[in-house]
Short mmCIF file of C-alpha atoms in Angstrom, two decimals:
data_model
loop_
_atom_site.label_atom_id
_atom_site.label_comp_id
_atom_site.label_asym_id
_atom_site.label_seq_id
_atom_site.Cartn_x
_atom_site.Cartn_y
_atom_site.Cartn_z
CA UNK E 1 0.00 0.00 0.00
CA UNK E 2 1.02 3.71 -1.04
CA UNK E 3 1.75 5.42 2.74
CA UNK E 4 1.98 9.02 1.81
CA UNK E 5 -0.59 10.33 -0.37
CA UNK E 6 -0.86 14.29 -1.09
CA UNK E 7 -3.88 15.90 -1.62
CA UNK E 8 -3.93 19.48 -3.24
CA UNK E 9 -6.27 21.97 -4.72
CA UNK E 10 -5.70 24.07 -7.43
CA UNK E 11 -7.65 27.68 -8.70
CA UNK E 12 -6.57 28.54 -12.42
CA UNK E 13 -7.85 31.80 -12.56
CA UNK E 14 -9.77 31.69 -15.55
CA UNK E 15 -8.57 28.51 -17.95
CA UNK E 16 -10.15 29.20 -21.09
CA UNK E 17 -9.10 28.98 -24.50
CA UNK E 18 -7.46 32.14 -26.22
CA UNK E 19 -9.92 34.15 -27.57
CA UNK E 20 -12.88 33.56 -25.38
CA UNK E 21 -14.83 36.13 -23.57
CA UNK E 22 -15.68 35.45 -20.09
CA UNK E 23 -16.66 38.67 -17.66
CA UNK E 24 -17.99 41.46 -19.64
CA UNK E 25 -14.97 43.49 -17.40
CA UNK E 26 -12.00 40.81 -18.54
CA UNK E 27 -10.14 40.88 -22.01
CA UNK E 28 -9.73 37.35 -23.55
CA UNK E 29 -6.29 35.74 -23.70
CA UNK E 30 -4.45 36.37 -26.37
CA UNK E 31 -2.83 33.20 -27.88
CA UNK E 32 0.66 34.33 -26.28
CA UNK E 33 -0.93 34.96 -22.94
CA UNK E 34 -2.87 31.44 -23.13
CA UNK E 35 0.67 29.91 -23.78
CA UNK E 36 2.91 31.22 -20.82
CA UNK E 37 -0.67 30.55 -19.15
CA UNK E 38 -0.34 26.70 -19.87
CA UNK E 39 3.33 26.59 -19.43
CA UNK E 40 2.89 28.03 -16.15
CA UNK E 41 -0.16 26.01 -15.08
CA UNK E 42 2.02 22.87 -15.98
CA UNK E 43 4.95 23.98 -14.00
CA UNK E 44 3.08 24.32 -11.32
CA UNK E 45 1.15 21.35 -11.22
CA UNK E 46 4.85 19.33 -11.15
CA UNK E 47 5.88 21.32 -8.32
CA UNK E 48 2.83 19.97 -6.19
CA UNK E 49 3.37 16.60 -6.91
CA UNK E 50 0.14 15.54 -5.33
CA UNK E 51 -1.13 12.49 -6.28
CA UNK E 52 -4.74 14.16 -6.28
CA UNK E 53 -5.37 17.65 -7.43
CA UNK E 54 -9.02 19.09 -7.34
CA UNK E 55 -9.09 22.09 -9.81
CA UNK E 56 -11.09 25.39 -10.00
CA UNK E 57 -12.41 27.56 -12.74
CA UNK E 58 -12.02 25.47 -15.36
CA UNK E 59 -13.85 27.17 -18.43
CA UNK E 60 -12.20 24.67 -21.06
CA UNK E 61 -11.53 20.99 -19.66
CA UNK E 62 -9.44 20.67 -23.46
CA UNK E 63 -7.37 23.17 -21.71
CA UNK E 64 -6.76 21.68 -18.86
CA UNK E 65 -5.62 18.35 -20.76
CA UNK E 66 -3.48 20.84 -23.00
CA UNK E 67 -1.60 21.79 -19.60
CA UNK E 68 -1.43 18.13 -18.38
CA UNK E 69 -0.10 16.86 -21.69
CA UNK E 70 3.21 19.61 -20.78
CA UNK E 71 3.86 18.02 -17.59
CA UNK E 72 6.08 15.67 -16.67
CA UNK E 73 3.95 13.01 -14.49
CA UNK E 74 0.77 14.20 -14.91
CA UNK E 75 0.23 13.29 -18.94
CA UNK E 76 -1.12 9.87 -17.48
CA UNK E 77 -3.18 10.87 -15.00
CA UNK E 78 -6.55 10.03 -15.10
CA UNK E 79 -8.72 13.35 -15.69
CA UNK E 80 -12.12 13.74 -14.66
CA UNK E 81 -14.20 17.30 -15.61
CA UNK E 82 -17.52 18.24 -17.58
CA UNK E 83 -17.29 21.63 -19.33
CA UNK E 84 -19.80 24.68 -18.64
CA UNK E 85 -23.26 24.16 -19.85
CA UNK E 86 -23.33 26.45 -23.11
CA UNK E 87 -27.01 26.72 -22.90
CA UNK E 88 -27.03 27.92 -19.31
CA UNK E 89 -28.03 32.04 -19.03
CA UNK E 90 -24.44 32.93 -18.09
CA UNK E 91 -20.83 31.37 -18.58
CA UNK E 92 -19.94 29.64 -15.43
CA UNK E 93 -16.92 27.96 -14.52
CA UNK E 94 -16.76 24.06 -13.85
CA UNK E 95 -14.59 22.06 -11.31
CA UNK E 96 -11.81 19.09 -12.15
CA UNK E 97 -10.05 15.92 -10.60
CA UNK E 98 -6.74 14.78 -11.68
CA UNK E 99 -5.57 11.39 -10.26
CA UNK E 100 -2.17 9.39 -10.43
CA UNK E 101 -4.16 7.35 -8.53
CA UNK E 102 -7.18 4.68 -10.01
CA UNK E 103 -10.27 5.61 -9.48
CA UNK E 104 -13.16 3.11 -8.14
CA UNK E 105 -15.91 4.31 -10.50
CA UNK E 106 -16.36 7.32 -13.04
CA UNK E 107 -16.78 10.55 -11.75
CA UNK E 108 -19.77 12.38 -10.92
CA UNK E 109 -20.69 15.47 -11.42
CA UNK E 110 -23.34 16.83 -8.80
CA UNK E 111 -25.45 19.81 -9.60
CA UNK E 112 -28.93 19.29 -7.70
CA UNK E 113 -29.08 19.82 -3.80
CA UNK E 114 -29.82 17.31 -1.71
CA UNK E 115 -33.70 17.10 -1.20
CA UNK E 116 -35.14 19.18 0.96
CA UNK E 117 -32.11 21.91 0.42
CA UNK E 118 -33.40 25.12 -1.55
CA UNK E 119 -33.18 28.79 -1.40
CA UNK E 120 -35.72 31.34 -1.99
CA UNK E 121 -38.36 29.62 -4.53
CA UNK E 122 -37.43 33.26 -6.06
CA UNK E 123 -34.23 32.81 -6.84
CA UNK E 124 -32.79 31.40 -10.29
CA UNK E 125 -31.53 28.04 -9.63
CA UNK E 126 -33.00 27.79 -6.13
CA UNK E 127 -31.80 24.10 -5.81
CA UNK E 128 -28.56 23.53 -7.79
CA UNK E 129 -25.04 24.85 -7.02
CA UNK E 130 -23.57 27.71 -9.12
CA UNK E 131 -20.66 25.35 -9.69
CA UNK E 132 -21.77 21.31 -9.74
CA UNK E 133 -19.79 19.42 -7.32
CA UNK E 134 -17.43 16.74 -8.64
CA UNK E 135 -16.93 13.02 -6.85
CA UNK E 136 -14.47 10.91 -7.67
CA UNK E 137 -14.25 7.70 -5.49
CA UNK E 138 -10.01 7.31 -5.29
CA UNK E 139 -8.84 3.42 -4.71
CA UNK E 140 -5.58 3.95 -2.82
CA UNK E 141 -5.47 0.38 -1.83
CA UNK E 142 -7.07 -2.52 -3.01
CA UNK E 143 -8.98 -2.47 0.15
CA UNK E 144 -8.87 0.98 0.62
CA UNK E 145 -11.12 3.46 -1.25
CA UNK E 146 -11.46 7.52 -0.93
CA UNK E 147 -14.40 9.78 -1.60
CA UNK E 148 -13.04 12.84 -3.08
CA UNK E 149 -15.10 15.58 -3.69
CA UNK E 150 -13.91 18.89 -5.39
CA UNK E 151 -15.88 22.22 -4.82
CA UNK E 152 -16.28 25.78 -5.46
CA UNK E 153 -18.42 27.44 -3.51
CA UNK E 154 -20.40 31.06 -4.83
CA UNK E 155 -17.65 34.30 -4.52
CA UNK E 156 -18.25 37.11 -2.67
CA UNK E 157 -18.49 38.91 -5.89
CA UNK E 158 -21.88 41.07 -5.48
CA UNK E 159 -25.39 39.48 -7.19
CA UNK E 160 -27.05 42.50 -8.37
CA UNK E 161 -30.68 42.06 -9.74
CA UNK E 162 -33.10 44.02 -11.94
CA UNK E 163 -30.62 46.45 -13.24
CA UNK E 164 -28.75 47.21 -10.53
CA UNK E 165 -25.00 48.46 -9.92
CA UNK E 166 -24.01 48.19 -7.12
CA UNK E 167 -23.23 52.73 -7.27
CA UNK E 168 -24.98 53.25 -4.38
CA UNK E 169 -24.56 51.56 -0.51
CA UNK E 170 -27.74 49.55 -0.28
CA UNK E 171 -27.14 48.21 -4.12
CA UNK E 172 -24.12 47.06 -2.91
CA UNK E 173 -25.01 45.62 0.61
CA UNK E 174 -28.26 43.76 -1.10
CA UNK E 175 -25.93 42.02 -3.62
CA UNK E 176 -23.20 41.07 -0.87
CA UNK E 177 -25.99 39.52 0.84
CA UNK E 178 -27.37 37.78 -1.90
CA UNK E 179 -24.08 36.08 -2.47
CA UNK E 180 -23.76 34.93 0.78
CA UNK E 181 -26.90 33.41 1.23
CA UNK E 182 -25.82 31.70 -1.95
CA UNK E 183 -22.70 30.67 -0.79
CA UNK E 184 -24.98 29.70 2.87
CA UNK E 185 -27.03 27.54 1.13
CA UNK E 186 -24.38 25.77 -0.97
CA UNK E 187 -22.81 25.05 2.17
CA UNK E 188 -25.75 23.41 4.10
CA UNK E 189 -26.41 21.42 0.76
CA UNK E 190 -22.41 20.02 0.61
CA UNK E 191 -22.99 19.27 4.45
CA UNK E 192 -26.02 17.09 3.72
CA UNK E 193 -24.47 15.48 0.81
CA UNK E 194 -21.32 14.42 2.71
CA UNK E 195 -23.59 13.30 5.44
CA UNK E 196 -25.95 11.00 3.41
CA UNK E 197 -22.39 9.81 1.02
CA UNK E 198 -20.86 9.00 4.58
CA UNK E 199 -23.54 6.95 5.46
CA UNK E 200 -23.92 5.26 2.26
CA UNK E 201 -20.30 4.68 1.38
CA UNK E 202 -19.13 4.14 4.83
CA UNK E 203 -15.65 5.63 3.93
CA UNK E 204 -12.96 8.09 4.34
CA UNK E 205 -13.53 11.32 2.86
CA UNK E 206 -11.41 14.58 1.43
CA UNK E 207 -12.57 17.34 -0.10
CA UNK E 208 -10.67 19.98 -1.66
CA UNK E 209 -11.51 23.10 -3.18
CA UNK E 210 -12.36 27.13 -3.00
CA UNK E 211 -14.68 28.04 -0.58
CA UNK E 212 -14.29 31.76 -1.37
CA UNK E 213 -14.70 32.16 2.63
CA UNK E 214 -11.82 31.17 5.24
CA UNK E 215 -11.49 28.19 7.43
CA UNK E 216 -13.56 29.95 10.64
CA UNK E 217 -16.44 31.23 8.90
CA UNK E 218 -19.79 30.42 9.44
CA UNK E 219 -20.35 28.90 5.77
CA UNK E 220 -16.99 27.00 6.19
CA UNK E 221 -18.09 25.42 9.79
CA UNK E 222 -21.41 24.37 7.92
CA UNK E 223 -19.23 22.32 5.25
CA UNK E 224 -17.30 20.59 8.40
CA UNK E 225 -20.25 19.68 10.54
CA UNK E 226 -19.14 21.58 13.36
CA UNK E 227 -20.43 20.93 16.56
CA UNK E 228 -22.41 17.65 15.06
CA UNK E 229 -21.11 14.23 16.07
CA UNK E 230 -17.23 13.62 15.49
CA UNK E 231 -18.85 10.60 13.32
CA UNK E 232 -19.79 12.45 9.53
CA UNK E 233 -17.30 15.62 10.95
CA UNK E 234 -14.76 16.96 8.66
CA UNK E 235 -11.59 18.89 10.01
CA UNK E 236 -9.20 21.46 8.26
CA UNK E 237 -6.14 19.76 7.56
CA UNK E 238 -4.45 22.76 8.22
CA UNK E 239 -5.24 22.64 11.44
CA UNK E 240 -4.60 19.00 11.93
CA UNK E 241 -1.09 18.96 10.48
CA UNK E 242 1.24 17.06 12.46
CA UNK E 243 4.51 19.44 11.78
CA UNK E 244 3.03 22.70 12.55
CA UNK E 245 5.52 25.44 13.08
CA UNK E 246 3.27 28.67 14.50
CA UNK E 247 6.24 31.22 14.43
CA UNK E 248 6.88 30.49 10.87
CA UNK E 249 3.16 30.08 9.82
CA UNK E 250 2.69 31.82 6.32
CA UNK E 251 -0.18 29.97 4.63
CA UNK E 252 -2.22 31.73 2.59
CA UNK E 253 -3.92 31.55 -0.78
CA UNK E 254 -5.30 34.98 -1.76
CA UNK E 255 -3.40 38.17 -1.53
CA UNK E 256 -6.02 41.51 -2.37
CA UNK E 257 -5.03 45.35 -1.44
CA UNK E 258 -1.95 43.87 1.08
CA UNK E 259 -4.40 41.36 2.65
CA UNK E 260 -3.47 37.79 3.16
CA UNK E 261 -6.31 35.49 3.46
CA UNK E 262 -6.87 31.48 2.75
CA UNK E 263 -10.16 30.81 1.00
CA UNK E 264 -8.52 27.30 -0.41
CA UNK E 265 -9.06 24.68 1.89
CA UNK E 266 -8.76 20.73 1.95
CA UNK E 267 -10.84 19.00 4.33
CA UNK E 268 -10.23 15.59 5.77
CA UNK E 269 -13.07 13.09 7.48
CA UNK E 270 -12.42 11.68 10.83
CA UNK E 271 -10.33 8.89 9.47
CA UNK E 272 -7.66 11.24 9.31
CA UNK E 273 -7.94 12.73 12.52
CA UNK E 274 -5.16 10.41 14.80
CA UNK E 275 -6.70 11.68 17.96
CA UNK E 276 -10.18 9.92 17.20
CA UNK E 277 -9.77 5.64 17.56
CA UNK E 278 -10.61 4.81 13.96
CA UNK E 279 -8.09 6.93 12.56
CA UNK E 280 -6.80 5.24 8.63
CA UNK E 281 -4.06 7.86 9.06
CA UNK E 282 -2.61 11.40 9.56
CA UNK E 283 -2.66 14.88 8.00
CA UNK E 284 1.72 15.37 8.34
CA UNK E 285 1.94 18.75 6.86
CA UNK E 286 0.13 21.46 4.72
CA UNK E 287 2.33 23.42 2.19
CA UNK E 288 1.52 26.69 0.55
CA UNK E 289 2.60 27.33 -2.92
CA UNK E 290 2.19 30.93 -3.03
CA UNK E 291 5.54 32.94 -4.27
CA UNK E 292 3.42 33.91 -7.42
CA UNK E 293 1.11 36.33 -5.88
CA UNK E 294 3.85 38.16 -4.08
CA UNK E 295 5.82 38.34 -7.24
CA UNK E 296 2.59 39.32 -9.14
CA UNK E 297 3.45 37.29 -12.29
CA UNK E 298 1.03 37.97 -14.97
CA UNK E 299 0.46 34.01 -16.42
CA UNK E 300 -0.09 32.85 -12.79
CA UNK E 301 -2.80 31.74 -10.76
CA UNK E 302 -4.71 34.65 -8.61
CA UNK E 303 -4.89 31.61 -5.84
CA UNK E 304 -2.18 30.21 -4.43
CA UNK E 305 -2.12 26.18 -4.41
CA UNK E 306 -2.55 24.40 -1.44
CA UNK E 307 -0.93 20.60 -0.84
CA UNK E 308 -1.59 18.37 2.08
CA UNK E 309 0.87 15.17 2.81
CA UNK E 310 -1.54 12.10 4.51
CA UNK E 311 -0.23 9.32 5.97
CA UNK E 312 -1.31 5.97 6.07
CA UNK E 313 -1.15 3.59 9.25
CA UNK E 314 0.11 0.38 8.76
CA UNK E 315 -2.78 -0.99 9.56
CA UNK E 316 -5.53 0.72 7.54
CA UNK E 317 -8.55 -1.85 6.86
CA UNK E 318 -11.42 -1.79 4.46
CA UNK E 319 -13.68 0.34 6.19
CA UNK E 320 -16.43 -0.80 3.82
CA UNK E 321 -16.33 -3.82 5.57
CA UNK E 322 -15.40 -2.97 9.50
CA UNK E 323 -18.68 -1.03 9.50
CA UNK E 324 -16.77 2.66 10.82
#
C-alpha cells in the first residue's frame, strides 16, 4: 500500500481557450498569454506533486488536458471534468479531478441539492449549485477506497438584480448579501451530501476546493459539521497537520489590497484525525505554494495552491467492511 498520499487543490484563474470572452470586465487571452498561461499552469502542477489535485475555474476541460499533456507526471493521469453548460443564461466555470491514482468508479458530477435543500423559490436556480460538485471515489489500496469531492463554492463577488449596480450603498449591501446566502445555502447542501455519502459509502472522505470564505467562517463550519457528532465531521487539515511550526506560519492563498487570506481549503473526514480511535491515518503537513502572488506574475494563478501530505497507518482496513 502507497503510505503518503498528497492531496492538493488548485484555482486557475480563468482557464479558457485564447480568444474567449468570459466577464464582460475581462479581455480574452491572447494566444501568447494562453501559452505562458499553460506553461505556467504545468509547472506548477509538477511542483505539487500531489497524487490528487481538485481544480477550480475550469472554463475549457481541453485546456486543462493541453496543460497536463506539458507536464512531466501528470500526462497519465486520469482526468475527470464536464465543461460549462453552453445553454445555461451565463458562462460559469466548472470544477476538475486529476488522479495518479485509479479511481473506483467514473466521476460524478453533482449539480442538484440534496432534497429538501433550496433557497428562496425566487431565486434562479434555487436548488442547484452555481458550480456542480465533482466526486471521484479514489482506490488507494485494493482495500482501501477515498471519496473525493472537489468544490467551489459562490464568490463574494456582489449578485445585483433588476438592473442594478451596485453605485450606491444599499445596491451594494443587497448584492453582498445575496451572495452569501448563496454561498450559505451551498454550504448546508455540501454538508447534507457528505452526510448522506458518509452513510452510504461508509468511507474516508477529502474534499478539496475554494470556498471563497476562510477556514472559521460560518459557511466554512457548515461544510465541516461543526459541533455535530465527530462521526460524519470533517476537520481542516491545516489545522490538523502534524509538523506545525506557528512562528513560521505563512499559509495563505489569496493576496487583495496587502491582505493575506486562505479561501482554499482541503478537508479531511475523521479517518484522518489520529486523535479519534478509527483513525486510517494522519494529515503530516500542509504546504503553501504561493511565491506567485507576491511576485505578481502575470500568467499565474490569482490563488495560491494548497498541498496536504496524509499518511497511512500500517494498519488501515477496508472500512467498507469494519462497519466505521
Amino acid at each position: 500500500m502507497q503510505q503518503e498520499i498528497r492531496f492538493a487543490t488548485f484555482n486557475t484563474f480563468n482557464l479558457a481557450p485564447p480568444g474567449q470572452q468570459l466577464y464582460d470586465n475581462l479581455l480574452p487571452l491572447s494566444a501568447e498569454q494562453y501559452e505562458a498561461k499553460l506553461d505556467w499552469t504545468a509547472r506548477q502542477i509538477d511542483l505539487l506533486g500531489a497524487d490528487v489535485i481538485g481544480f477550480q475555474e475550469i472554463f475549457s476541460q481541453q485546456s486543462l488536458r493541453e496543460v497536463l499533456a506539458r507536464t512531466k507526471h501528470f500526462r497519465d493521469a486520469v482526468h475527470v471534468g464536464f465543461d460549462p453548460d453552453p445553454a445555461a443564461p451565463r458562462l460559469t466555470p466548472s470544477v476538475a479531478l486529476v488522479s495518479r491514482l485509479p479511481l473506483a468508479g467514473p466521476g460524478v458530477a453533482l449539480r442538484d441539492f440534496p432534497q429538501g435543500v433550496a433557497m428562496d423559490e425566487g431565486a434562479a436556480e434555487a436548488a442547484t449549485f452555481s458550480r456542480p460538485v465533482l466526486h471521484a471515489a479514489v482506490q488507494v489500496a485494493p482495500d482501501c477506497t477515498i471519496d473525493v469531492l472537489v468544490v467551489h463554492l459562490k464568490s463574494k463577488r456582489p449578485d445585483y438584480r433588476n438592473g442594478e449596480t451596485g453605485d450606491d450603498a444599499l445596491q451594494f449591501a443587497l448584492g453582498c448579501l445575496r451572495s452569501l446566502v448563496r454561498r450559505g445555502t451551498e454550504a448546508v447542501a455540501l454538508r447534507v451530501l457528505l452526510t448522506n455519502m458518509a452513510q452510504e459509502n461508509r468511507r474516508a472522505q477529502v474534499v478539496l476546493g475554494d470556498f471563497n470564505d476562510g477556514a472559521d467562517a460560518v459557511t466554512t463550519a457548515i461544510v465541516m459539521g461543526a459541533g455535530m457528532p465527530v462521526a460524519g465531521r470533517l476537520f481542516d487539515a491545516c489545522q490538523l497537520q502534524k509538523n506545525q511550526d506557528h512562528l513560521r506560519h505563512i499559509g495563505f492563498s489569496v493576496l487583495h489590497d496587502a491582505h493575506y487570506a486562505t479561501i482554499d481549503h482541503i478537508l479531511v473526514s475523521e479517518q484522518f484525525n489520529p486523535a479519534l480511535p478509527d483513525a486510517i491515518g494522519e494529515v503530516v503537513d500542509v504546504i503553501y505554494l504561493n511565491d506567485h502572488l507576491v511576485l505578481g506574475l502575470p500568467e499565474a494563478s490569482d490563488h495560491g495552491q494548497v498541498l496536504a501530505r496524509v499518511r497511512l497507518f500500517d494498519d488501515t482496513r477496508d472500512f467498507t467492511d469494519s462497519g466505521v
